[in-house]
Amino acid sequence: MSMVQGATGEWEMVIGLEVHAQVVSEAKLFSGAATDFGAEPNSQVSLVDAAMPGMLPVINEVCVHQAVRTGLGLKAEINLVSVFDRKNYFYPDLPAGYQISQFTRPIVGKGEIEIDLADGSSRTIGITRLHLEQDAGKSLHDQDPKRSFIDLNRSGVALMEIVSEPDMRSAEEAAAYLRKMRAILRYLGTCDGNMDEGSMRCDVNVSMRRLGDPLGTRCEIKNVNSIRFLQQAIEYEARRQVAILEDGGTIDQETRLFDSRKGETRTMRSKEEAHDYRYFPDPDLLPLELDADWVETLKADLPELPDEKKARFVEVFGITPYDAGILVAEQDRADYFEAVAEGRDAKLAANWMISELFGRLNKASLEIADSPVSAAALGELVDMIADDTISGRIAKEVFDEMVETGQGAGAIVEAKGLKQITDTGALETVVDEIIAGNPEQAEQFREGKQSVVGWFVGQAMKATQGKANPKAVNEILRKKLG
Ligand code: ADP
Ligand code: MG
C-alpha cells in the first residue's frame, strides 16, 4: 500500500477496474460475421450486426465457452443460469439503439486474482463479476471534412467485462492487476490482450480517503488503453482529488477521460448526465443455461496458469519467486525458459534470460517470439559457461555477437579463439611474465597484502584478453608467490 501525502496528512487511494476483453472467437457474439482485426470497414457486418428489422440474435457457443473458461481461470463462481439484457442508449455507432449485455444475472460471479508486486510480495484482489456483452461500431470523424462515417466491423463482437472489487491501493497494484489479468487471458487463449489494437481496454475507478474511513466518492476514467496510461491517469486523478478534498471541497461522482498528451483527466459527463439505460431482459434471447458437467469438463481441461507455473518453476528449478514471476508473465517466455533450463543449471539459465536476453530484446524492441537467439542457442552458451569453456565475461561478448549475427555460440568462440585458458602451462608462463615485470607488487604480495592478488588477476586477464580462467590464475599466483 502506498499513501498519498497531502498538505494536511496522508490519504489512501482506492481503485477498482472494469476490464473489457474481446473474446477470441472467429464469429461475433450473436452473428456469424468475422472478427478479424484491420479488415476493410464494413466488410464484416451481418444483418444482425447492422440491426436490420426482423433479424434475430443467435448465441455463439464458442463465446460462452470462452467466458466460462475465463471465469474458471479467475477461480470464480460460474452461474449455471444467466440472462441477457438490453442496455438502451442512442449513439450513431449503435444501430439497434441498445447493446445486448448482462446486468442482474451475469454468467460469472465472484472470483479472485493474485497480483505480483515489485518487492516480490503478492496480494489477492477480488473479482466481482464477469459478463458477456456486444461491442459497438466505430465512428470515423477524420475521413471527410464535412461528414462522419460509421464502421460496423466491431458491432456485435463479443466482449467480456470483468469488474474488480475496489481492492487496489496504488497505481502499481492496478498495473500489476492488469498485467496479471492479461497474462491469464492469454494463457487461456480467451483474449489476445493486445491493448494497442483495442482488444483489451479498461475503465478505472479512483477515490481517496483517510485511512480507516469509509469509501470516498469515486470518479471513473473511461477507456484507458495502456498500462502506462493507467498508472499516469491514477496518479493524476489521486492528486486532483486530494487537492479538492484538502480545500474543503467534495468529489463529484463523474465519468472522466484521460488525455495522454497532457497527462491529465478531464470531465466527460457528471452523475446528473449519467444515462438511464432502462435495462430489461432481451425478449429475443432465452436465459442461458449451462450444464454443470460441461463446466466441470472445461475446468479439468484448463491449461497450467501463471500462478501454478510460477510455483512449479520455484519448486522444480529452484529459482527465486521474483525471477519465476518475470518468466511466467508471458507464455512464450515461460516456454523458452523451460527449453533452456531443461537438463541445465536453471539459475544460470534464468539469469541469462532475465538480465542478458531481455535487456538486448528490449533495446531492439523485439518480442521473445522474434528473438534472434533461439532457446537451443542460448542453451549451448549456458553449457559453455557451466563447463568453463568460456568465462562469464567473454560469454557476454559472445552473446552480443549471437544477437547480432544469429550465429551459434560454439562457432563464434571457435572463430574468434575465445576459449578460456585453463591449461596450467600456458597460464604459468603468463603469470611468470607479470611477476617478473612487477617486482614491487610481488613484494607487497609476499608481505601479506592480500588485495594485490586482485590486481595480479586483472593483469593476467588483460594479457589474455579476458580468456584466463580466474580461478586457475589465482591458484598459480598463490603457488608462485606464497
Ligand atoms: P458502474 O457500472 O456504475 O461503473 P459498478 O458497481 O459496476 O458501477 O462499479 C464499478 C467499479 O468501481 C468496480 O470496479 C468497483 O470496484 C469500483 N468502485 C466502487 N466503489 C469505489 C470507490 N469508492 N472507489 C474506487 N472504486 C470503486
Ligand atoms: Mg463503470
Tab-separated table of N, CA, C and O and ligand atoms in Angstrom, residues 18 161 203 205 218 220 222, ligand 2:
chain	number	residue	atom	x	y	z
A	18	GLU	N	-12.638	-1.954	-14.310
A	18	GLU	CA	-13.545	-2.700	-15.192
A	18	GLU	C	-12.776	-2.942	-16.487
A	18	GLU	O	-12.461	-1.995	-17.200
A	161	GLU	N	-16.776	-8.233	-19.900
A	161	GLU	CA	-16.463	-7.149	-18.980
A	161	GLU	C	-16.167	-7.784	-17.637
A	161	GLU	O	-17.000	-8.498	-17.072
A	203	ASP	N	-11.717	0.667	-17.770
A	203	ASP	CA	-12.210	1.859	-17.093
A	203	ASP	C	-11.672	1.759	-15.676
A	203	ASP	O	-11.753	0.698	-15.054
A	205	ASN	N	-11.682	3.215	-11.748
A	205	ASN	CA	-12.411	3.982	-10.732
A	205	ASN	C	-11.456	4.329	-9.605
A	205	ASN	O	-10.775	3.440	-9.082
A	218	ARG	N	-16.152	8.115	-5.878
A	218	ARG	CA	-15.197	7.749	-6.924
A	218	ARG	C	-15.448	8.508	-8.219
A	218	ARG	O	-16.560	8.950	-8.493
A	220	GLU	N	-14.726	7.794	-12.425
A	220	GLU	CA	-14.417	6.700	-13.336
A	220	GLU	C	-13.742	7.275	-14.568
A	220	GLU	O	-14.281	8.178	-15.209
A	222	LYS	N	-12.590	6.570	-18.280
A	222	LYS	CA	-13.014	5.645	-19.336
A	222	LYS	C	-11.897	5.274	-20.302
A	222	LYS	O	-11.038	6.100	-20.617
B	2	MG	MG	-18.474	1.510	-14.711
